Every structure is written in C-alpha cells, then in structure tokens.
Amino acid sequence: LHDALPIFYPKDIKDVPDPKVTIGSKFCKIPYRASIFNISAMSYGALSKAAVSALNRGAKLGGFFHNTGEGGLSNYHLEGGDVCFQIGTGYFGAGKTINGRRYFDESEFTKRSNLENVKMIEVKLSQGAKPGHGGILPAKKNTREISDIRGVGIGTEVISPPYHTAFTNNLEMLKFIEKLRSLSGGKPVGIKMCVGDFDEVSSLIWDMKKLDMYPDFITIDGGEGGTGAAPLVFTNSIGTPLMDGMSLVNDLLIKTGLKGEIKLIVSGKASTSFDIIKLLAMGADCVNAARAFMLSLGCIQARECNNNTCPVGIATQNPKLVSGLDPTEKSVRVYNYHKAVIHEVREVLGAMGLTSVDQLKPNHIKIRK
C-alpha cells in the first residue's frame, strides 16, 4: 500500500465549484475576483462598436472580464461587464498629445479608472503579434467617434510609439504602476508583455523583489498571438512562444518569492478547456483569449481585419457591415461559449480527481514527442 501517495478518484462535477482567482497584491486595496477565462485585449477601432458591445454584454452575463485593448475606454465597454482598462503607449483615453508625442494625463486616467465597471488596469508594454512595435489603426477605420475617444485627428492613420513616455527604466515603470494604483483608488494594476530578451525580463522581476515594488499581475502574450495589423516579420518571427515565455516568468516569480503576490495571466491561441487546464497546470493563474471570443461572435476568418471590409461586421467601421451584427444576439453566444468552456474545465478537473484548479501541477500534463 502506497499510503504516502495521494490517490485521486474521479469527482462529480457538482463537487467542483466555478473556478475563480483573486487578483491583488499586498499593495492593492480593491482586489478583483476573476474568472479563469476572460476576453483578451481588442480595441474599439480594430473591432466595431457592435462587436465590443456584444463582448461586454456577454462578459456581464457570464461574470468574466473584458480587456479594452489600447484604444481607450468607450461607451461600448461600459454596458455592464467587468473591464480591464488597458493603457498602451499611445495613452488613448488616459493621455494627450504635445508637440506630436503622446503623454500620460492623470486627470483623464483618474476620470475613467474610477468608473465602477473598471476592475483592473493593465499597462501594455508589448503584444505577441508585434512585440517592440506600436499598435496600428488604419486611417479608413478611424471614424469621428474613434478619434474623439483616442484624442487624435479623424481619418488619420494612428500608429502608437513602440515605447512609453511615462517611464524609461524599471524603477520608473514600477513607480508609474504605484501611481496608477493610487489614482484608481487601489485597484489591481498589471503589465502586459510578450517575452523578448530573457535577461531583461529576469532583471525586471529581480528589481521588483529588491525594491519591494511590483504589479498585481503580469500578462504574458505568446508570440503566436494574432492581429490583422502587424508586419508579417513581427507576427511570424519576433515574439517568444507562450509556453516558453510563461515558463520563464513563472520560474522567476517562484525564485523571487513573488508567486503568491503577482498573478500570472496568459494569452496565445487558447480556446478549449484543455488549453486552459494545461496553462494553469504549468503556472498560469488565469487565461485570456481574443480569437476564440471573436469566433463566438461569428468570425469566419475572412482575413479582412485590416481592410475595413469584414463581412460579418466584427472588424470593420463600415456602418452597413456593422449593422449585420446584433449585439443582443451575439452577447448570448459569447456567454454560452464561456459557460461551455468553464463547464468542461470542471468536468475534466473532476475526471482527474481534483476539485480546484489550485490542485493542478505540471506533472498532470504529459508531453509525447
């Protein structure tokens, strides 16, 4: 008899509660109780108002969060769903233009970050599809409403800089995070990045430990992430794949003793229950998805995202095409997709003899070569 070894027998799904994770370090006054599966960053501008509205309403129905993307906080993000307000290098919705450069503006940020729907703030350093390259919004997708939200000229091509003007080094960035946390009333603040140079990432996390200053969460975006607006060389060749980037950051958080304080959010082609379970077992605390939720909206992968001609009204600002997407109907599909995935996660956990995602370990995942 192997009494020293735990023996897991399958559990009934009724014994496996809806998996949640609390995001908020010791510095955070208003921690957020998040679903383990949420909507990744997609801006209004890249997506239509109908698509953004449907995603946010679906998040409200299902009790999960919706990341705004770097394009600012629109009314379509405020239809009742929980929001992660992303601050990119262009500071859209949280900044202003001075002599052609974009700068962070405390009053603009405070006004939006203190809204009830906004539960978290994410500082975007880079994304998987184009790490080290600023965001791109083609001129033909930059409508009057979008230009007002972003604080830029109407009908102009909007290219975010690849760098932040609010900070230039690790210490300045960590102080910026503290400022955002304070201005938002103590909400969780995190950073998003696609891992590039391993030594740079290691230096950043060790600085967090030495300075006792750190974000409430880190979002790792895999190099396999997608967008319709990125140079192919960046999409195909630049970013570190999710599993490699996530493993590096997770190991560093463990070595520095920050694993319990900083939650690890990951994104990069995750769409199924097993995708989520695999990533959680390997160290993630929750998972974000973009393309999977676009598919739940009715995306047919026409690959017209950057041309303003999306035939199903998701990635276009053409009013005739947008009118074909009913936010009320599609929000239910978003909700149903999330509900089905979470149900299946619970089923698989039960089949493994587990009752919580906290029990998942790397040795639960077998890799055949």
mmCIF file of C-alpha atoms in Angstrom:
data_model
loop_
_atom_site.group_PDB
_atom_site.id
_atom_site.type_symbol
_atom_site.label_atom_id
_atom_site.label_comp_id
_atom_site.label_asym_id
_atom_site.label_seq_id
_atom_site.Cartn_x
_atom_site.Cartn_y
_atom_site.Cartn_z
ATOM 1 C CA LEU A 1 0.000 0.000 0.000
ATOM 2 C CA HIS A 2 1.332 3.401 -1.002
ATOM 3 C CA ASP A 3 -0.124 5.333 1.935
ATOM 4 C CA ALA A 4 2.267 8.240 1.451
ATOM 5 C CA LEU A 5 0.955 8.982 -2.035
ATOM 6 C CA PRO A 6 -2.354 10.830 -2.542
ATOM 7 C CA ILE A 7 -4.852 8.777 -4.523
ATOM 8 C CA PHE A 8 -7.349 10.767 -6.543
ATOM 9 C CA TYR A 9 -10.637 9.206 -7.565
ATOM 10 C CA PRO A 10 -12.964 10.955 -10.062
ATOM 11 C CA LYS A 11 -15.274 13.578 -8.593
ATOM 12 C CA ASP A 12 -18.804 14.536 -9.547
ATOM 13 C CA ILE A 13 -18.939 17.893 -11.352
ATOM 14 C CA LYS A 14 -21.242 19.136 -8.566
ATOM 15 C CA ASP A 15 -18.237 18.868 -6.234
ATOM 16 C CA VAL A 16 -16.118 21.110 -8.488
ATOM 17 C CA PRO A 17 -17.052 24.788 -7.933
ATOM 18 C CA ASP A 18 -16.771 27.507 -10.589
ATOM 19 C CA PRO A 19 -13.009 28.221 -10.631
ATOM 20 C CA LYS A 20 -12.042 31.794 -9.720
ATOM 21 C CA VAL A 21 -8.819 33.642 -8.874
ATOM 22 C CA THR A 22 -8.306 36.711 -6.687
ATOM 23 C CA ILE A 23 -6.082 39.339 -8.318
ATOM 24 C CA GLY A 24 -4.469 41.850 -5.963
ATOM 25 C CA SER A 25 -1.136 42.028 -4.140
ATOM 26 C CA LYS A 26 -0.466 43.400 -0.657
ATOM 27 C CA PHE A 27 -0.429 46.890 -2.215
ATOM 28 C CA CYS A 28 -3.920 46.547 -3.651
ATOM 29 C CA LYS A 29 -6.920 47.959 -1.741
ATOM 30 C CA ILE A 30 -9.628 46.603 -4.070
ATOM 31 C CA PRO A 31 -8.735 43.043 -5.163
ATOM 32 C CA TYR A 32 -10.733 41.578 -8.031
ATOM 33 C CA ARG A 33 -12.251 38.097 -8.065
ATOM 34 C CA ALA A 34 -11.775 36.984 -11.677
ATOM 35 C CA SER A 35 -12.885 34.085 -13.819
ATOM 36 C CA ILE A 36 -10.058 31.834 -15.005
ATOM 37 C CA PHE A 37 -11.110 32.589 -18.624
ATOM 38 C CA ASN A 38 -11.574 36.133 -19.933
ATOM 39 C CA ILE A 39 -11.626 38.309 -23.059
ATOM 40 C CA SER A 40 -8.187 39.444 -24.187
ATOM 41 C CA ALA A 41 -7.302 42.931 -25.423
ATOM 42 C CA MET A 42 -9.110 44.049 -28.595
ATOM 43 C CA SER A 43 -9.637 47.780 -29.128
ATOM 44 C CA TYR A 44 -12.673 49.672 -30.327
ATOM 45 C CA GLY A 45 -11.359 50.705 -33.705
ATOM 46 C CA ALA A 46 -9.895 47.331 -34.514
ATOM 47 C CA LEU A 47 -13.359 45.939 -33.668
ATOM 48 C CA SER A 48 -16.714 47.520 -34.426
ATOM 49 C CA LYS A 49 -18.941 49.101 -31.800
ATOM 50 C CA ALA A 50 -21.404 46.224 -32.209
ATOM 51 C CA ALA A 51 -18.656 43.647 -31.567
ATOM 52 C CA VAL A 52 -17.334 45.484 -28.499
ATOM 53 C CA SER A 53 -20.863 45.874 -27.158
ATOM 54 C CA ALA A 54 -21.613 42.176 -27.645
ATOM 55 C CA LEU A 55 -18.389 41.133 -25.912
ATOM 56 C CA ASN A 56 -19.051 43.397 -22.937
ATOM 57 C CA ARG A 57 -22.656 42.275 -22.555
ATOM 58 C CA GLY A 58 -21.509 38.653 -22.777
ATOM 59 C CA ALA A 59 -18.959 39.307 -20.030
ATOM 60 C CA LYS A 60 -21.731 40.742 -17.874
ATOM 61 C CA LEU A 61 -23.929 37.672 -18.418
ATOM 62 C CA GLY A 62 -21.076 35.290 -17.602
ATOM 63 C CA GLY A 63 -19.292 37.182 -14.833
ATOM 64 C CA PHE A 64 -15.884 37.442 -16.509
ATOM 65 C CA PHE A 65 -13.774 40.434 -17.535
ATOM 66 C CA HIS A 66 -13.327 42.211 -20.851
ATOM 67 C CA ASN A 67 -9.969 43.845 -21.687
ATOM 68 C CA THR A 68 -10.450 47.138 -23.566
ATOM 69 C CA GLY A 69 -7.293 46.925 -25.645
ATOM 70 C CA GLU A 70 -5.117 50.008 -26.055
ATOM 71 C CA GLY A 71 -7.721 52.039 -27.985
ATOM 72 C CA GLY A 72 -9.330 53.662 -24.955
ATOM 73 C CA LEU A 73 -12.477 53.159 -22.910
ATOM 74 C CA SER A 74 -15.634 53.634 -25.000
ATOM 75 C CA ASN A 75 -19.301 53.577 -24.012
ATOM 76 C CA TYR A 76 -19.496 50.137 -25.630
ATOM 77 C CA HIS A 77 -17.091 48.832 -22.975
ATOM 78 C CA LEU A 78 -19.439 50.098 -20.258
ATOM 79 C CA GLU A 79 -22.559 48.030 -20.816
ATOM 80 C CA GLY A 80 -22.321 46.215 -17.519
ATOM 81 C CA GLY A 81 -19.419 43.821 -17.992
ATOM 82 C CA ASP A 82 -16.303 43.969 -15.814
ATOM 83 C CA VAL A 83 -13.484 45.815 -17.572
ATOM 84 C CA CYS A 84 -9.701 45.677 -17.545
ATOM 85 C CA PHE A 85 -8.691 49.150 -18.767
ATOM 86 C CA GLN A 86 -5.539 48.830 -20.861
ATOM 87 C CA ILE A 87 -3.076 51.722 -21.087
ATOM 88 C CA GLY A 88 -0.885 51.456 -24.166
ATOM 89 C CA THR A 89 2.000 53.565 -25.404
ATOM 90 C CA GLY A 90 -0.455 55.982 -27.020
ATOM 91 C CA TYR A 91 -2.272 56.566 -23.698
ATOM 92 C CA PHE A 92 -5.612 56.650 -25.519
ATOM 93 C CA GLY A 93 -8.306 57.593 -23.019
ATOM 94 C CA ALA A 94 -5.596 58.431 -20.494
ATOM 95 C CA GLY A 95 -3.358 60.946 -22.196
ATOM 96 C CA LYS A 96 -2.865 63.867 -24.529
ATOM 97 C CA THR A 97 -0.741 64.961 -27.491
ATOM 98 C CA ILE A 98 2.008 67.547 -27.001
ATOM 99 C CA ASN A 99 4.173 68.534 -29.991
ATOM 100 C CA GLY A 100 3.230 65.357 -31.803
ATOM 101 C CA ARG A 101 4.048 62.997 -28.923
ATOM 102 C CA ARG A 102 1.632 61.184 -26.632
ATOM 103 C CA TYR A 103 1.874 61.677 -22.851
ATOM 104 C CA PHE A 104 0.033 60.245 -19.859
ATOM 105 C CA ASP A 105 -2.541 62.578 -18.284
ATOM 106 C CA GLU A 106 -3.504 61.987 -14.643
ATOM 107 C CA SER A 107 -6.903 63.666 -14.820
ATOM 108 C CA GLU A 108 -8.005 61.738 -17.926
ATOM 109 C CA PHE A 109 -6.888 58.456 -16.376
ATOM 110 C CA THR A 110 -8.452 59.140 -12.972
ATOM 111 C CA LYS A 111 -11.793 60.040 -14.525
ATOM 112 C CA ARG A 112 -12.041 56.676 -16.314
ATOM 113 C CA SER A 113 -10.201 54.338 -13.950
ATOM 114 C CA ASN A 114 -12.571 55.163 -11.093
ATOM 115 C CA LEU A 115 -15.658 54.037 -13.009
ATOM 116 C CA GLU A 116 -17.482 51.153 -11.344
ATOM 117 C CA ASN A 117 -17.129 48.806 -14.333
ATOM 118 C CA VAL A 118 -13.339 49.209 -14.374
ATOM 119 C CA LYS A 119 -11.964 46.471 -12.126
ATOM 120 C CA MET A 120 -8.295 46.367 -13.207
ATOM 121 C CA ILE A 121 -5.724 48.415 -15.136
ATOM 122 C CA GLU A 122 -3.153 46.907 -17.493
ATOM 123 C CA VAL A 123 -0.081 48.733 -18.810
ATOM 124 C CA LYS A 124 0.742 47.350 -22.247
ATOM 125 C CA LEU A 125 4.469 47.070 -22.873
ATOM 126 C CA SER A 126 4.130 44.839 -25.932
ATOM 127 C CA GLN A 127 1.906 42.209 -27.527
ATOM 128 C CA GLY A 128 2.637 38.826 -29.040
ATOM 129 C CA ALA A 129 1.776 39.649 -32.631
ATOM 130 C CA LYS A 130 4.108 42.649 -32.819
ATOM 131 C CA PRO A 131 6.471 42.923 -29.819
ATOM 132 C CA GLY A 132 8.530 46.092 -29.842
ATOM 133 C CA HIS A 133 6.186 47.634 -32.433
ATOM 134 C CA GLY A 134 3.422 50.121 -31.721
ATOM 135 C CA GLY A 135 -0.259 49.487 -32.396
ATOM 136 C CA ILE A 136 -1.713 50.356 -35.791
ATOM 137 C CA LEU A 137 -5.160 51.675 -36.720
ATOM 138 C CA PRO A 138 -5.604 52.278 -40.478
ATOM 139 C CA ALA A 139 -6.943 55.712 -41.469
ATOM 140 C CA LYS A 140 -10.100 54.239 -43.040
ATOM 141 C CA LYS A 141 -11.098 52.729 -39.674
ATOM 142 C CA ASN A 142 -10.527 55.961 -37.733
ATOM 143 C CA THR A 143 -14.037 57.450 -37.533
ATOM 144 C CA ARG A 144 -15.140 60.638 -35.783
ATOM 145 C CA GLU A 145 -16.213 58.718 -32.672
ATOM 146 C CA ILE A 146 -12.987 56.702 -32.501
ATOM 147 C CA SER A 147 -10.815 59.789 -32.998
ATOM 148 C CA ASP A 148 -12.667 61.538 -30.158
ATOM 149 C CA ILE A 149 -12.130 58.567 -27.822
ATOM 150 C CA ARG A 150 -8.443 58.351 -28.689
ATOM 151 C CA GLY A 151 -7.817 62.089 -28.820
ATOM 152 C CA VAL A 152 -6.343 62.017 -32.327
ATOM 153 C CA GLY A 153 -7.234 63.526 -35.700
ATOM 154 C CA ILE A 154 -10.147 61.985 -37.598
ATOM 155 C CA GLY A 155 -9.308 59.913 -40.675
ATOM 156 C CA THR A 156 -5.606 59.712 -39.875
ATOM 157 C CA GLU A 157 -3.512 56.556 -39.546
ATOM 158 C CA VAL A 158 -2.898 56.011 -35.845
ATOM 159 C CA ILE A 159 0.437 54.375 -35.015
ATOM 160 C CA SER A 160 1.322 54.080 -31.342
ATOM 161 C CA PRO A 161 5.001 54.552 -30.485
ATOM 162 C CA PRO A 162 6.924 51.396 -29.535
ATOM 163 C CA TYR A 163 7.929 52.985 -26.208
ATOM 164 C CA HIS A 164 6.259 54.695 -23.224
ATOM 165 C CA THR A 165 6.942 58.360 -22.470
ATOM 166 C CA ALA A 166 5.854 57.878 -18.831
ATOM 167 C CA PHE A 167 8.928 55.791 -17.969
ATOM 168 C CA THR A 168 12.283 54.748 -19.402
ATOM 169 C CA ASN A 169 13.581 52.122 -16.967
ATOM 170 C CA ASN A 170 12.439 49.508 -14.446
ATOM 171 C CA LEU A 171 12.306 51.825 -11.431
ATOM 172 C CA GLU A 172 10.330 54.493 -13.287
ATOM 173 C CA MET A 173 7.891 51.869 -14.556
ATOM 174 C CA LEU A 174 7.311 50.454 -11.071
ATOM 175 C CA LYS A 175 6.714 53.963 -9.734
ATOM 176 C CA PHE A 176 4.260 54.525 -12.596
ATOM 177 C CA ILE A 177 2.397 51.366 -11.550
ATOM 178 C CA GLU A 178 2.204 52.708 -7.987
ATOM 179 C CA LYS A 179 0.800 55.978 -9.339
ATOM 180 C CA LEU A 180 -1.887 54.203 -11.373
ATOM 181 C CA ARG A 181 -2.863 52.096 -8.376
ATOM 182 C CA SER A 182 -3.215 55.226 -6.253
ATOM 183 C CA LEU A 183 -5.119 57.239 -8.875
ATOM 184 C CA SER A 184 -7.566 54.370 -9.424
ATOM 185 C CA GLY A 185 -8.364 54.098 -5.722
ATOM 186 C CA GLY A 186 -6.304 50.956 -5.132
ATOM 187 C CA LYS A 187 -7.445 48.708 -7.988
ATOM 188 C CA PRO A 188 -5.150 45.953 -9.309
ATOM 189 C CA VAL A 189 -2.577 47.215 -11.818
ATOM 190 C CA GLY A 190 -0.546 44.942 -14.055
ATOM 191 C CA ILE A 191 1.728 44.867 -17.081
ATOM 192 C CA LYS A 192 1.342 43.020 -20.378
ATOM 193 C CA MET A 193 4.272 41.883 -22.474
ATOM 194 C CA CYS A 194 5.498 39.381 -24.984
ATOM 195 C CA VAL A 195 8.773 37.988 -23.665
ATOM 196 C CA GLY A 196 11.810 39.054 -25.680
ATOM 197 C CA ASP A 197 15.258 39.126 -24.124
ATOM 198 C CA PHE A 198 15.274 36.694 -21.193
ATOM 199 C CA ASP A 199 17.936 38.673 -19.311
ATOM 200 C CA GLU A 200 15.841 41.853 -19.485
ATOM 201 C CA VAL A 201 12.791 40.063 -18.083
ATOM 202 C CA SER A 202 14.883 38.458 -15.351
ATOM 203 C CA SER A 203 16.331 41.849 -14.424
ATOM 204 C CA LEU A 204 12.846 43.366 -14.210
ATOM 205 C CA ILE A 205 11.442 40.725 -11.869
ATOM 206 C CA TRP A 206 14.510 40.709 -9.628
ATOM 207 C CA ASP A 207 14.233 44.513 -9.415
ATOM 208 C CA MET A 208 10.620 44.072 -8.281
ATOM 209 C CA LYS A 209 11.891 41.856 -5.476
ATOM 210 C CA LYS A 210 14.791 44.111 -4.443
ATOM 211 C CA LEU A 211 12.705 47.303 -4.477
ATOM 212 C CA ASP A 212 9.607 45.668 -2.970
ATOM 213 C CA MET A 213 7.597 47.337 -5.738
ATOM 214 C CA TYR A 214 5.615 45.255 -8.179
ATOM 215 C CA PRO A 215 2.392 44.967 -10.175
ATOM 216 C CA ASP A 216 -0.608 42.944 -9.051
ATOM 217 C CA PHE A 217 -0.448 40.817 -12.187
ATOM 218 C CA ILE A 218 1.692 40.141 -15.247
ATOM 219 C CA THR A 219 0.062 39.207 -18.543
ATOM 220 C CA ILE A 220 2.264 37.158 -20.870
ATOM 221 C CA ASP A 221 1.201 37.260 -24.517
ATOM 222 C CA GLY A 222 2.641 34.498 -26.658
ATOM 223 C CA GLY A 223 4.374 35.141 -29.967
ATOM 224 C CA GLU A 224 1.616 33.092 -31.630
ATOM 225 C CA GLY A 225 -0.880 35.865 -30.862
ATOM 226 C CA GLY A 226 -2.652 37.386 -33.857
ATOM 227 C CA THR A 227 -3.820 40.699 -35.272
ATOM 228 C CA GLY A 228 -4.808 41.974 -38.675
ATOM 229 C CA ALA A 229 -2.499 44.973 -38.298
ATOM 230 C CA ALA A 230 1.116 43.885 -37.916
ATOM 231 C CA PRO A 231 4.141 43.431 -40.183
ATOM 232 C CA LEU A 232 4.430 39.736 -41.081
ATOM 233 C CA VAL A 233 8.035 39.513 -39.918
ATOM 234 C CA PHE A 234 6.914 40.516 -36.405
ATOM 235 C CA THR A 235 3.952 38.136 -36.388
ATOM 236 C CA ASN A 236 5.960 35.201 -37.721
ATOM 237 C CA SER A 237 9.412 35.594 -36.224
ATOM 238 C CA ILE A 238 9.862 38.001 -33.321
ATOM 239 C CA GLY A 239 7.944 37.052 -30.156
ATOM 240 C CA THR A 240 8.711 34.187 -27.769
ATOM 241 C CA PRO A 241 6.077 31.395 -27.852
ATOM 242 C CA LEU A 242 3.680 31.428 -24.916
ATOM 243 C CA MET A 243 4.861 28.265 -23.160
ATOM 244 C CA ASP A 244 8.492 29.420 -23.193
ATOM 245 C CA GLY A 245 7.696 32.961 -22.050
ATOM 246 C CA MET A 246 5.259 31.835 -19.388
ATOM 247 C CA SER A 247 7.671 29.225 -18.005
ATOM 248 C CA LEU A 248 10.446 31.793 -17.700
ATOM 249 C CA VAL A 249 8.280 34.308 -15.827
ATOM 250 C CA ASN A 250 6.663 31.667 -13.633
ATOM 251 C CA ASP A 251 10.082 30.295 -12.618
ATOM 252 C CA LEU A 252 11.306 33.804 -11.807
ATOM 253 C CA LEU A 253 8.244 34.550 -9.685
ATOM 254 C CA ILE A 254 8.853 31.340 -7.738
ATOM 255 C CA LYS A 255 12.587 32.044 -7.263
ATOM 256 C CA THR A 256 11.939 35.602 -6.061
ATOM 257 C CA GLY A 257 9.116 34.538 -3.722
ATOM 258 C CA LEU A 258 6.636 36.770 -5.585
ATOM 259 C CA LYS A 259 4.455 33.974 -6.982
ATOM 260 C CA GLY A 260 1.792 34.448 -4.317
ATOM 261 C CA GLU A 261 1.686 38.224 -4.776
ATOM 262 C CA ILE A 262 1.772 38.600 -8.554
ATOM 263 C CA LYS A 263 -0.867 36.713 -10.528
ATOM 264 C CA LEU A 264 0.147 35.360 -13.938
ATOM 265 C CA ILE A 265 -2.334 35.875 -16.785
ATOM 266 C CA VAL A 266 -1.524 34.304 -20.158
ATOM 267 C CA SER A 267 -2.822 34.574 -23.703
ATOM 268 C CA GLY A 268 -1.926 32.992 -27.012
ATOM 269 C CA LYS A 269 -4.314 30.838 -29.062
ATOM 270 C CA ALA A 270 -6.070 29.324 -26.044
ATOM 271 C CA SER A 271 -9.639 28.296 -26.827
ATOM 272 C CA THR A 272 -10.513 24.904 -25.302
ATOM 273 C CA SER A 273 -10.876 23.528 -21.798
ATOM 274 C CA PHE A 274 -7.655 21.538 -22.178
ATOM 275 C CA ASP A 275 -5.775 24.644 -23.343
ATOM 276 C CA ILE A 276 -6.802 26.331 -20.100
ATOM 277 C CA ILE A 277 -6.047 23.347 -17.858
ATOM 278 C CA LYS A 278 -2.626 22.880 -19.486
ATOM 279 C CA LEU A 279 -1.691 26.532 -18.962
ATOM 280 C CA LEU A 280 -2.949 26.587 -15.366
ATOM 281 C CA ALA A 281 -1.026 23.404 -14.600
ATOM 282 C CA MET A 282 2.143 24.993 -15.974
ATOM 283 C CA GLY A 283 1.870 28.062 -13.731
ATOM 284 C CA ALA A 284 -0.779 30.458 -15.064
ATOM 285 C CA ASP A 285 -3.482 31.791 -12.748
ATOM 286 C CA CYS A 286 -5.959 32.642 -15.493
ATOM 287 C CA VAL A 287 -6.191 32.718 -19.283
ATOM 288 C CA ASN A 288 -7.281 35.387 -21.772
ATOM 289 C CA ALA A 289 -8.465 34.739 -25.326
ATOM 290 C CA ALA A 290 -9.126 37.023 -28.284
ATOM 291 C CA ARG A 291 -9.669 34.970 -31.431
ATOM 292 C CA ALA A 292 -11.800 32.372 -29.625
ATOM 293 C CA PHE A 293 -14.233 35.048 -28.465
ATOM 294 C CA MET A 294 -14.218 36.568 -31.975
ATOM 295 C CA LEU A 295 -15.245 33.170 -33.310
ATOM 296 C CA SER A 296 -18.074 33.075 -30.762
ATOM 297 C CA LEU A 297 -19.238 36.400 -32.237
ATOM 298 C CA GLY A 298 -19.394 34.837 -35.701
ATOM 299 C CA CYS A 299 -15.910 35.490 -37.135
ATOM 300 C CA ILE A 300 -15.430 33.413 -40.306
ATOM 301 C CA GLN A 301 -11.697 34.185 -40.570
ATOM 302 C CA ALA A 302 -12.113 36.111 -43.806
ATOM 303 C CA ARG A 303 -8.769 37.803 -43.063
ATOM 304 C CA GLU A 304 -10.178 41.231 -43.897
ATOM 305 C CA CYS A 305 -9.494 42.699 -40.439
ATOM 306 C CA ASN A 306 -7.159 45.423 -41.637
ATOM 307 C CA ASN A 307 -9.130 46.374 -44.752
ATOM 308 C CA ASN A 308 -12.340 47.613 -43.096
ATOM 309 C CA THR A 309 -14.279 45.031 -45.127
ATOM 310 C CA CYS A 310 -15.020 42.342 -42.517
ATOM 311 C CA PRO A 311 -18.138 40.662 -43.968
ATOM 312 C CA VAL A 312 -19.634 39.764 -40.582
ATOM 313 C CA GLY A 313 -19.357 43.233 -39.012
ATOM 314 C CA ILE A 314 -16.736 42.399 -36.369
ATOM 315 C CA ALA A 315 -13.503 44.058 -37.551
ATOM 316 C CA THR A 316 -14.886 46.976 -39.547
ATOM 317 C CA GLN A 317 -16.217 50.501 -39.108
ATOM 318 C CA ASN A 318 -18.372 50.328 -42.273
ATOM 319 C CA PRO A 319 -21.895 51.103 -40.956
ATOM 320 C CA LYS A 320 -23.590 48.748 -43.446
ATOM 321 C CA LEU A 321 -21.399 45.833 -42.435
ATOM 322 C CA VAL A 322 -21.614 46.650 -38.707
ATOM 323 C CA SER A 323 -25.429 46.641 -38.902
ATOM 324 C CA GLY A 324 -25.287 42.928 -39.674
ATOM 325 C CA LEU A 325 -24.068 42.129 -36.160
ATOM 326 C CA ASP A 326 -26.773 42.180 -33.484
ATOM 327 C CA PRO A 327 -25.099 42.786 -30.084
ATOM 328 C CA THR A 328 -28.060 41.363 -28.159
ATOM 329 C CA GLU A 329 -27.986 38.064 -30.036
ATOM 330 C CA LYS A 330 -24.207 37.768 -30.180
ATOM 331 C CA SER A 331 -23.719 38.584 -26.482
ATOM 332 C CA VAL A 332 -25.635 35.416 -25.647
ATOM 333 C CA ARG A 333 -23.300 33.427 -27.888
ATOM 334 C CA VAL A 334 -20.283 34.936 -26.120
ATOM 335 C CA TYR A 335 -21.827 33.987 -22.779
ATOM 336 C CA ASN A 336 -22.713 30.465 -23.951
ATOM 337 C CA TYR A 337 -19.180 29.851 -25.237
ATOM 338 C CA HIS A 338 -17.608 30.924 -21.943
ATOM 339 C CA LYS A 339 -20.151 28.912 -19.948
ATOM 340 C CA ALA A 340 -19.487 25.758 -22.005
ATOM 341 C CA VAL A 341 -15.700 26.062 -21.667
ATOM 342 C CA ILE A 342 -15.860 26.550 -17.894
ATOM 343 C CA HIS A 343 -18.296 23.641 -17.568
ATOM 344 C CA GLU A 344 -15.873 21.429 -19.467
ATOM 345 C CA VAL A 345 -12.934 22.606 -17.322
ATOM 346 C CA ARG A 346 -14.902 21.479 -14.266
ATOM 347 C CA GLU A 347 -15.684 18.141 -15.940
ATOM 348 C CA VAL A 348 -12.031 17.492 -16.731
ATOM 349 C CA LEU A 349 -10.927 18.502 -13.228
ATOM 350 C CA GLY A 350 -13.442 16.068 -11.789
ATOM 351 C CA ALA A 351 -12.220 13.305 -14.099
ATOM 352 C CA MET A 352 -8.690 13.983 -12.792
ATOM 353 C CA GLY A 353 -9.943 13.593 -9.217
ATOM 354 C CA LEU A 354 -9.479 17.302 -8.488
ATOM 355 C CA THR A 355 -11.912 19.856 -7.130
ATOM 356 C CA SER A 356 -9.913 23.057 -7.711
ATOM 357 C CA VAL A 357 -7.566 24.498 -10.311
ATOM 358 C CA ASP A 358 -5.212 25.241 -7.410
ATOM 359 C CA GLN A 359 -4.505 21.494 -7.287
ATOM 360 C CA LEU A 360 -3.169 21.418 -10.855
ATOM 361 C CA LYS A 361 0.564 20.746 -11.110
ATOM 362 C CA PRO A 362 2.998 20.452 -14.042
ATOM 363 C CA ASN A 363 3.161 16.675 -13.621
ATOM 364 C CA HIS A 364 -0.527 16.441 -14.566
ATOM 365 C CA ILE A 365 0.483 17.263 -18.161
ATOM 366 C CA LYS A 366 2.167 14.585 -20.243
ATOM 367 C CA ILE A 367 4.041 15.513 -23.417
ATOM 368 C CA ARG A 368 4.712 12.913 -26.108
ATOM 369 C CA LYS A 369 7.469 13.626 -28.611
#
